[in-house]
Coordinates of C-alpha atoms in Angstrom, one line a residue:
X1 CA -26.4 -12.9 -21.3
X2 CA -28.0 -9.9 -22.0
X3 CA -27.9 -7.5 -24.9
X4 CA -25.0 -5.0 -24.3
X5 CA -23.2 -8.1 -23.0
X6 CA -23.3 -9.9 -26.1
X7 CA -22.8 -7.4 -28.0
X8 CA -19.5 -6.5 -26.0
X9 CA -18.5 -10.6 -26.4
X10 CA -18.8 -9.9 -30.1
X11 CA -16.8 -6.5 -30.4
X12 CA -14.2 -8.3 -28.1
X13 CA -13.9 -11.4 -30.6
X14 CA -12.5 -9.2 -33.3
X15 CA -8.6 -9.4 -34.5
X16 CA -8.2 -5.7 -34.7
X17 CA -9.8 -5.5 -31.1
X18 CA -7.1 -7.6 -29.2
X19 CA -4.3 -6.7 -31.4
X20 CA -5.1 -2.7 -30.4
X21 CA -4.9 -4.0 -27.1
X22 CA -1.8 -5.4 -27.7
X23 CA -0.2 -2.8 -29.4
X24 CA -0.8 -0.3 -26.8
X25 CA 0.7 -2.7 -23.8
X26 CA 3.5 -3.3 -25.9
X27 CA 4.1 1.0 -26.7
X28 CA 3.2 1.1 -22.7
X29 CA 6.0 -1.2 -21.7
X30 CA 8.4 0.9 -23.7
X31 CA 7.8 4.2 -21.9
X32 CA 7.3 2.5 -18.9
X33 CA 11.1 2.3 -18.5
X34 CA 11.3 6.5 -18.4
X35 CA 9.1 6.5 -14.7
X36 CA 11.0 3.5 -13.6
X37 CA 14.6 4.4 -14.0
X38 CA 15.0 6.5 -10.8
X39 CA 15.0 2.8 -9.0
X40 CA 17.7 1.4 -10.7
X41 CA 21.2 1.8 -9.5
X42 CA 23.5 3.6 -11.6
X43 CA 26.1 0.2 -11.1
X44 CA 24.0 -1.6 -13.3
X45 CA 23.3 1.1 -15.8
X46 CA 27.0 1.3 -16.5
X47 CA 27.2 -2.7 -17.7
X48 CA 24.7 -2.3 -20.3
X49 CA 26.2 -0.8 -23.7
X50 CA 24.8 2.3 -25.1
X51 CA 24.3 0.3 -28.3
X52 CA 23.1 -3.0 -26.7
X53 CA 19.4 -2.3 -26.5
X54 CA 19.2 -0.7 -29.8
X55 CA 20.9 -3.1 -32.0
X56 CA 18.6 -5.5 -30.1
X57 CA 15.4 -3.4 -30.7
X58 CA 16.3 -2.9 -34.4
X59 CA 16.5 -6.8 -35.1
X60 CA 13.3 -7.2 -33.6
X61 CA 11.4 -4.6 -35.3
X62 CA 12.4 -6.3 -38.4
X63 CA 12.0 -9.6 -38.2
X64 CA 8.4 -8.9 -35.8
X65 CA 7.5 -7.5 -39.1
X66 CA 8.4 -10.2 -41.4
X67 CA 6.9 -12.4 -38.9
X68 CA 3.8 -10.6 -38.7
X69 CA 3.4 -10.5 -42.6
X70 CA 3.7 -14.0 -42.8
X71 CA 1.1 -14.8 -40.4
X72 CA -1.1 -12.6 -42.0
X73 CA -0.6 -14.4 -45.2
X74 CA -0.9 -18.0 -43.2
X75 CA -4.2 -17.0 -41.4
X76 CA -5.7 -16.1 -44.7
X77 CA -4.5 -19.0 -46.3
X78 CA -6.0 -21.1 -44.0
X79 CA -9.3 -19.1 -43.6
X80 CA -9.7 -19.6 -48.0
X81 CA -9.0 -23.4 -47.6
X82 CA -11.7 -24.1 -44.4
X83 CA -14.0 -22.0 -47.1
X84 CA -13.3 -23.9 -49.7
X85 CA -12.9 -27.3 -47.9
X86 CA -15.1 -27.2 -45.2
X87 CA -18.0 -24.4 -45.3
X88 CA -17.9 -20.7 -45.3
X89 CA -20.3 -20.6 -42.2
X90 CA -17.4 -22.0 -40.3
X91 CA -14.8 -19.2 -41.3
X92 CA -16.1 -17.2 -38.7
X93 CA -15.2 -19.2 -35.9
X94 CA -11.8 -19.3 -37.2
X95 CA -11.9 -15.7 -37.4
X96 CA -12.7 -15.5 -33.4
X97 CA -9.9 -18.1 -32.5
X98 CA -8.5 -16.7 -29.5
X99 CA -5.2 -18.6 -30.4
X100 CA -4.4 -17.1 -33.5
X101 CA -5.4 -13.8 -32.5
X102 CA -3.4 -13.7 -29.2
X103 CA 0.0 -14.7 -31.4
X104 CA -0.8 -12.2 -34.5
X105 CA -1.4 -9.4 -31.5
X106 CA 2.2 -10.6 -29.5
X107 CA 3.6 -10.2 -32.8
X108 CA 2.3 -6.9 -33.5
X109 CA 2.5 -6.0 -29.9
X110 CA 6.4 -6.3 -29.8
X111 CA 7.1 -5.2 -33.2
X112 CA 5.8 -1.8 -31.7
X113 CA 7.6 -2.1 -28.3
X114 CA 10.8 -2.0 -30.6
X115 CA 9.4 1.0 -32.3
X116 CA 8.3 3.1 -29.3
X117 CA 11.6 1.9 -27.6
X118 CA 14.2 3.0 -31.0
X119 CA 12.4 6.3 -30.9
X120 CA 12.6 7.0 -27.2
X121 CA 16.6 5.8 -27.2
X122 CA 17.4 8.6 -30.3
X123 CA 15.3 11.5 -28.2
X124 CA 17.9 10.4 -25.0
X125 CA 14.5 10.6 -22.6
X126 CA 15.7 7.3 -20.8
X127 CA 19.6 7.8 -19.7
X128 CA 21.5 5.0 -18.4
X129 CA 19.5 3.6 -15.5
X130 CA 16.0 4.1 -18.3
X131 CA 17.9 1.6 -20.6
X132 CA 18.8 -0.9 -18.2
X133 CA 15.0 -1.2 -17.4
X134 CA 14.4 -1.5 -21.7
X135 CA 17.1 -4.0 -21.9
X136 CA 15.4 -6.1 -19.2
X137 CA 12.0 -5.1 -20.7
X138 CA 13.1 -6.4 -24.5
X139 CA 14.8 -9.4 -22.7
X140 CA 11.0 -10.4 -21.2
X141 CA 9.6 -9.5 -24.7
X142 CA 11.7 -11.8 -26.8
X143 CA 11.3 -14.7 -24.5
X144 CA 7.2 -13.7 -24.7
X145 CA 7.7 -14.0 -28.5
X146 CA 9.7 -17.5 -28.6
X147 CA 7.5 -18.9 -26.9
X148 CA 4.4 -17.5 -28.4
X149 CA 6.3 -18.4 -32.0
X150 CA 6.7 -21.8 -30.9
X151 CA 3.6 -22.4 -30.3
X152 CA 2.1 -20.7 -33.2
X153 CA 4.5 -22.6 -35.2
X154 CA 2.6 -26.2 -34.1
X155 CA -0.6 -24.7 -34.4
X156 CA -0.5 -23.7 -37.7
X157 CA -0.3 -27.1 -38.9
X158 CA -4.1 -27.4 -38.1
X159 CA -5.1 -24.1 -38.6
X160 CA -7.9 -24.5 -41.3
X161 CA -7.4 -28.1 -41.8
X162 CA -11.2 -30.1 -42.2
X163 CA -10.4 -31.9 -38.5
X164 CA -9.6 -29.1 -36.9
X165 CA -12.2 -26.7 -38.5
X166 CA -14.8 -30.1 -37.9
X167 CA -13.9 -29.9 -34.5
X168 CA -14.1 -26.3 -33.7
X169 CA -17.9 -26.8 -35.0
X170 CA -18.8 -29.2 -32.7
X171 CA -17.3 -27.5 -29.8
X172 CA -19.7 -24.6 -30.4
X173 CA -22.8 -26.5 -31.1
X174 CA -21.9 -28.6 -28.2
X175 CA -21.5 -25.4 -25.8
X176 CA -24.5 -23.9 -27.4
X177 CA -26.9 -27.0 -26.8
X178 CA -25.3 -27.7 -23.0
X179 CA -26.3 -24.0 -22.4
X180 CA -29.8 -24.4 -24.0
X181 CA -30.2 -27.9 -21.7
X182 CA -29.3 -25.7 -18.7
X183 CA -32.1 -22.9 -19.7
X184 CA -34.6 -25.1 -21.7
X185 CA -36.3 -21.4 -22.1
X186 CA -33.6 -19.0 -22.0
X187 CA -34.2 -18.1 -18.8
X188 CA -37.8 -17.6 -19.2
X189 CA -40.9 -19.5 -18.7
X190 CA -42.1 -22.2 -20.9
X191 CA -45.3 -20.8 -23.3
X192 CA -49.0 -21.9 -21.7
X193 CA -50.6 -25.0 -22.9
X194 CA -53.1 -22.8 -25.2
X195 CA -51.3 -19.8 -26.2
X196 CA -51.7 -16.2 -25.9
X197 CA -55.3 -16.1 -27.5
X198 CA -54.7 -12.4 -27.3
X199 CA -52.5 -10.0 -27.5
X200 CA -50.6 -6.8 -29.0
X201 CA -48.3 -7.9 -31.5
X202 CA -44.0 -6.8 -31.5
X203 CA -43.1 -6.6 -34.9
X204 CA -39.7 -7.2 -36.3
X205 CA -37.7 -3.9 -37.2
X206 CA -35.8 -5.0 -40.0
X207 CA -35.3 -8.1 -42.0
X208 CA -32.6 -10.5 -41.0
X209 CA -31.4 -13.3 -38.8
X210 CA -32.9 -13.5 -35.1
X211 CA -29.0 -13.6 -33.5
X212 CA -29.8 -12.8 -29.5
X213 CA -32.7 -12.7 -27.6
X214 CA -32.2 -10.8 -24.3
X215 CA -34.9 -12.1 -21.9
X216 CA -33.6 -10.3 -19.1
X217 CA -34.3 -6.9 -20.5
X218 CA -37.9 -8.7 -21.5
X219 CA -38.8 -9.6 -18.5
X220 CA -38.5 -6.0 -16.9
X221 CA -40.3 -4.7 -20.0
X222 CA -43.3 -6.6 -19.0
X223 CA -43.0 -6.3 -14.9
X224 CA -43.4 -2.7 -15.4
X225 CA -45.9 -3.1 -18.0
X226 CA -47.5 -5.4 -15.7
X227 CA -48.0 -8.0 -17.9
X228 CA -46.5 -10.9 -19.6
X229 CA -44.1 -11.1 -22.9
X230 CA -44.8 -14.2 -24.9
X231 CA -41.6 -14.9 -27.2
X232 CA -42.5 -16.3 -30.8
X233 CA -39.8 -17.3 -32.4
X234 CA -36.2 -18.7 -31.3
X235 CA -32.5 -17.1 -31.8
X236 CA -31.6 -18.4 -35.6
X237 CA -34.7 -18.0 -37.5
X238 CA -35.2 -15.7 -40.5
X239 CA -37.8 -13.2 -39.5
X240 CA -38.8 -10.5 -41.9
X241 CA -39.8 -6.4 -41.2
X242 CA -42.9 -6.3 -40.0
X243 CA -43.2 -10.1 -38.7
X244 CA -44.6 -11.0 -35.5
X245 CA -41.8 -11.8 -32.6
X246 CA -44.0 -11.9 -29.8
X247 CA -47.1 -10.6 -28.4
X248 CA -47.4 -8.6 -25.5
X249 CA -50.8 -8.7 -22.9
X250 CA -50.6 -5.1 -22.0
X251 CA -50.1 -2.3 -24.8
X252 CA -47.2 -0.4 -24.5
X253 CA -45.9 3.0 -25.0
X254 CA -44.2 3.4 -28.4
X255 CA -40.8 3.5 -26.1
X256 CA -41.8 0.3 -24.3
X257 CA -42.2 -0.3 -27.4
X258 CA -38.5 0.4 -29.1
X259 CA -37.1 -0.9 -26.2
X260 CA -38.6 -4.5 -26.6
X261 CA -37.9 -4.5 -30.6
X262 CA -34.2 -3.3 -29.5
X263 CA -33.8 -7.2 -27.2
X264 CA -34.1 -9.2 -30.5
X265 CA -30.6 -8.6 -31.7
X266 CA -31.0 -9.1 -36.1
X267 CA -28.4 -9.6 -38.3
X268 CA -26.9 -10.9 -41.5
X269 CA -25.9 -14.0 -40.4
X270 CA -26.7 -16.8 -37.8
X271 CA -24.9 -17.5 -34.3
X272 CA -23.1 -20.1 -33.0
X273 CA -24.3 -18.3 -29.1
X274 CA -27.8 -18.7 -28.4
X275 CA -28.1 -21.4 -31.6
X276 CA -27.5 -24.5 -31.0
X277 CA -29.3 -25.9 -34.4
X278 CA -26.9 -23.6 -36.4
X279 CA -23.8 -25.8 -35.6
X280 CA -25.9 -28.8 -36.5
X281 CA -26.7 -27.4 -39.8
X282 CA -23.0 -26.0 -40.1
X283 CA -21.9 -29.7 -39.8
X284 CA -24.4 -31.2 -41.9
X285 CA -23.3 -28.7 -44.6
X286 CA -20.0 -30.5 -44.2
X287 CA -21.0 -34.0 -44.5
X288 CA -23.0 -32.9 -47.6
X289 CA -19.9 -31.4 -49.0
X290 CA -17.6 -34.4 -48.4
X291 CA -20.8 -36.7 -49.9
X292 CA -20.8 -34.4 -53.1
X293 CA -19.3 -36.7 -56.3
X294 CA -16.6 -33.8 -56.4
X295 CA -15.0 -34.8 -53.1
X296 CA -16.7 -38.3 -52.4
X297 CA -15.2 -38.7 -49.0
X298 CA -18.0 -40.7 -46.8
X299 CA -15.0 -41.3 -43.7
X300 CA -15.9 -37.1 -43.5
X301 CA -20.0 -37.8 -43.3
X302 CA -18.8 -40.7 -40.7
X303 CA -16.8 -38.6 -38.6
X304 CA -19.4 -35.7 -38.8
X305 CA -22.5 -38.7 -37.1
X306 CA -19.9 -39.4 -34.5
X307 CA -19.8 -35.6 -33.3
X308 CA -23.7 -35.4 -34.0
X309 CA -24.3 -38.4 -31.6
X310 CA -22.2 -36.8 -28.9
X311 CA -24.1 -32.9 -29.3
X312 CA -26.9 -34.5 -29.2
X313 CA -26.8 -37.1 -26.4
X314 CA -26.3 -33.5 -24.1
X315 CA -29.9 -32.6 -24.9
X316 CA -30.7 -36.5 -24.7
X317 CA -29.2 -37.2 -21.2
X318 CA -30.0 -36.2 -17.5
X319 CA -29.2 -32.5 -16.3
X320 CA -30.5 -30.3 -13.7
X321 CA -32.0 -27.2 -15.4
X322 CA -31.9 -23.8 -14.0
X323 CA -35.1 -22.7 -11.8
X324 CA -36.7 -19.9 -14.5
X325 CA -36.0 -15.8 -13.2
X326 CA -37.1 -14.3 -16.2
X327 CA -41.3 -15.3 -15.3
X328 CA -42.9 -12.2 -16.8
X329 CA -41.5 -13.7 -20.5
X330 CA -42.8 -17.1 -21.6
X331 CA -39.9 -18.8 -24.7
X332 CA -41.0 -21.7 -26.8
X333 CA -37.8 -24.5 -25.9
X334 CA -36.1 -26.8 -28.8
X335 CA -37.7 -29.3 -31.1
X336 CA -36.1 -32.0 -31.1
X337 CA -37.3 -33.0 -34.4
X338 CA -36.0 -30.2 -35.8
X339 CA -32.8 -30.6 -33.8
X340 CA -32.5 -34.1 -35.7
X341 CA -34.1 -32.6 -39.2
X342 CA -30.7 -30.3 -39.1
X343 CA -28.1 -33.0 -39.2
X344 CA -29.8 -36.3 -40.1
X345 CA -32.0 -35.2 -43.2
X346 CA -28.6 -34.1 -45.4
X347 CA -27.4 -37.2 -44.4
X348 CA -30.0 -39.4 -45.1
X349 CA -30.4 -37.6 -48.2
X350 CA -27.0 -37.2 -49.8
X351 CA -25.3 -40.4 -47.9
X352 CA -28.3 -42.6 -49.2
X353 CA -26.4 -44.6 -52.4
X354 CA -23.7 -45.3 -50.0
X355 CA -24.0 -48.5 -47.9
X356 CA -21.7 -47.3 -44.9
X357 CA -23.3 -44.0 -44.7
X358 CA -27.2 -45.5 -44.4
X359 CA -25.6 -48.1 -41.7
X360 CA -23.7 -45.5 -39.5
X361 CA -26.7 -43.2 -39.8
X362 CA -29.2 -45.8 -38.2
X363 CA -26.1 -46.6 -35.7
X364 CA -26.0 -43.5 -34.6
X365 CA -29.9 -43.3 -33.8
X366 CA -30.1 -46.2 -32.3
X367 CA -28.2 -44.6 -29.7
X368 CA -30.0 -41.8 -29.8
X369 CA -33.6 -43.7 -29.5
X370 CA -32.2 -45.6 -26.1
X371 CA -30.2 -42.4 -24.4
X372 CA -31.0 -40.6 -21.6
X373 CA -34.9 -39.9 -20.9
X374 CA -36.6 -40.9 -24.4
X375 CA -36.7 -37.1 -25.3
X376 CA -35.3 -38.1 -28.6
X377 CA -36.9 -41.5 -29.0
X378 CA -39.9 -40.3 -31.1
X379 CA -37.9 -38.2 -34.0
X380 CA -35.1 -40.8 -34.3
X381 CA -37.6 -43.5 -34.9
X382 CA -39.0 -40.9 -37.4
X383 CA -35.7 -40.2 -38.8
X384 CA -34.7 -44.3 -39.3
X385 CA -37.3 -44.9 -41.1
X386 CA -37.0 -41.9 -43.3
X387 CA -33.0 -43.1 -44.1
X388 CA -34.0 -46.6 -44.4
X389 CA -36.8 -45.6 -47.1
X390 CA -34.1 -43.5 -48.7
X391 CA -31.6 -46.4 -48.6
X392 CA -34.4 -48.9 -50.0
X393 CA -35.2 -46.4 -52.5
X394 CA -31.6 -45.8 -53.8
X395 CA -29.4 -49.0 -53.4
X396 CA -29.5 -51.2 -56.0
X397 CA -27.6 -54.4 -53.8
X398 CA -30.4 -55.8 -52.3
X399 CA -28.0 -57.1 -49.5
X400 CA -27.3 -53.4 -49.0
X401 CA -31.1 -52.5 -48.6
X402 CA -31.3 -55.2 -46.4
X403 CA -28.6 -54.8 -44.2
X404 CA -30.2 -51.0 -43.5
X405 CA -33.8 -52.4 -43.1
X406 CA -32.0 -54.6 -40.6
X407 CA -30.8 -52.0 -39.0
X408 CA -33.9 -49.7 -39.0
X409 CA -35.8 -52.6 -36.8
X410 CA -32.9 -52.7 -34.2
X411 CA -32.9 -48.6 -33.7
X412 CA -37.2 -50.1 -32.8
X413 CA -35.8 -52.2 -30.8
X414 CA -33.2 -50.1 -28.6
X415 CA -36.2 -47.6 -28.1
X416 CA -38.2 -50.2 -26.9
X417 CA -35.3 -51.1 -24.8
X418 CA -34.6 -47.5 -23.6
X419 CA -38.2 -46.7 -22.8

């Protein structure tokens, strides 16, 4: 994806984006009845009522209002409580849900077809055969909005709810990391065994999170430079003004030079897009929540190993990856030590007095140790001993410790089995 593409995907996302859209297809199905009337006979103009359509409209407008106010009100609800409850990090893919944005927009959308249509019926633009088309028109509409209501109705009962907010996390770690198993390197090469020993240095223009990385618009920076781009650091790390991203083998002109600075995209915040490890952290965050002594809830922490298995057994198991285009740009690919340092270290850490926590976590990496081709054997050996050491450390049932310890040899064992 490059650049101006993820940048569109990110404008797009917004409510106020869609519900424009909206808004302006509803105002354009009200007028469109003016252009269309000349096709209608005048037989079936007479049946309709002068004051059919309008009466109609008028109830709309209200209640499409009232509707539209309390969904407001519902959405932001919901968006304080997965705050609150869950994590602020994963407000923001509530804030993108397509489903709540396409029924807030229908709602909006028709309360302005009513508008657009009450004013045109008082101006008399539309005659008979102009409001038979509007009556059809705001027949269409209201079944659009029953159904749309109906639906919204059901989904609001999850909307912001930890499940559903868990689950929207995983999702978009899971689609992240299946990208990142697809392009290992983006796109781009893999970095040479011994580094660039040399080379001139890209500097970060401000201070911020690395969000996008376009390696497209790389790679014909250094094919007309004739040389080669060597990528530093990976989309989600914090990179201050004046850091080193990359380091180029030919020198380039100051707006070679602006153009290369302008393909690391920095913000604020960190992306779910190009990052998988953020959605890792986002649900670690969550398990250390529900461990907290304010919420004590370890089924939460459970539930959140489960979906961290299943992430990462994508970067654990067979794929085919993409033959590299981008081979003027070399990226440095995933650790998978940190990819388990994310999720597992919180977990070890805050999970490590409770019994069913320190078992489920060396579970869950014993099937990690024995999936797929081994690429995760090494750190999840590394990461059961670390929980077990915790576990030793804090229980005080020796049973307890032991049944961990127990546990710690078998995840040994199923690597030895796996490899």
């Amino acid at each position: 994806m490059t650049r101006w593409q993820w940048l569109l995907a990110q404008f797009t996302r917004r409510l106020w984006v869609r519900s424009a859209l909206f808004s302006l297809l509803g105002a354009l199905t009200a007028l469109v009845a003016i252009w269309l009337k000349p096709f209608i006979p005048p037989a079936v103009s007479v049946r309709i009522g002068a004051d059919a359509v309008d009466n109609v409209l008028g109830i709309m407008a209200s209640s499409m209002l009232a509707v539209t106010t309390f969904s407001l009100g519902a959405m932001v609800s919901a968006y304080a409580a997965a705050a609150t409850g869950v994590t602020p990090r994963a407000t923001m893919l509530l804030l993108q849900d397509t489903k709540a944005q396409n029924a807030l927009s229908t709602f909006i959308g028709a309360f302005l077809f009513s508008i657009v249509g009450i004013v045109a019926l008082s101006t008399g633009v539309y005659g008979g055969e102009g409001r038979a088309v509007l009556f059809i028109a705001t027949i269409a509409v209201i079944a659009l909005v029953v159904v749309t209501l109906l639906r919204w109705i059901e989904y609001l009962s999850r909307l912001g709810r930890l499940g559903e907010t868990t689950r929207r996390v995983e999702e978009a770690a899971a689609e992240a990391l299946r990208e990142r198993r697809r392009k290992p390197h983006l796109g781009a090469l893999p970095p040479p065994a011994g580094g660039m020993a040399e080379g001139v240095p890209i500097l970060a223009s401000e201070t911020g999170y690395l969000q996008h990385l376009d390696v497209a618009a790389l790679d014909k920076l250094a094919q007309a430079a004739g040389g080669r781009i060597d990528v530093l650091v990976l989309p989600g790390a914090f990179v201050a003004r004046e850091s080193i991203l990359a380091r180029s083998s030919r020198r380039l002109a100051d707006e070679q030079l602006g153009a290369v600075q302008k393909a690391f995209s920095i913000g604020d915040m960190r992306s779910f897009d190009q990052d998988p490890r953020f959605g890792l952290s986002v649900l670690a965050e969550i398990a250390s929540r529900a461990l907290s002594p304010a919420v004590n809830d370890p089924g939460t922490a459970i539930d959140v190993i489960g979906r961290a298995v299943r992430i990462l057994s994508i970067w654990a198991g067979e794929g085919a990856e993409e033959e590299p285009v981008c081979r003027h740009v070399t990226v440095p690919g995933l650790d998978e030590h940190d990819l388990l340092d994310d999720v597992f270290s919180p977990l070890a850490r805050d999970g490590a007095a409770l019994v069913e926590v320190g078992i489920r976590v060396q579970k869950a990496l014993a099937i990690l140790a024995a999936t797929g081709s081994g690429r995760l054997m090494p750190a999840a050996l590394r990461h059961a001993e670390l929980a077990a050491a915790r576990a030793v450390a804090t229980l005080t049932f020796e049973p307890d410790r032991r049944a961990v310890v127990d546990l710690s040899a078998r995840v040994r064992a199923a690597a030895k089995l796996g490899n």
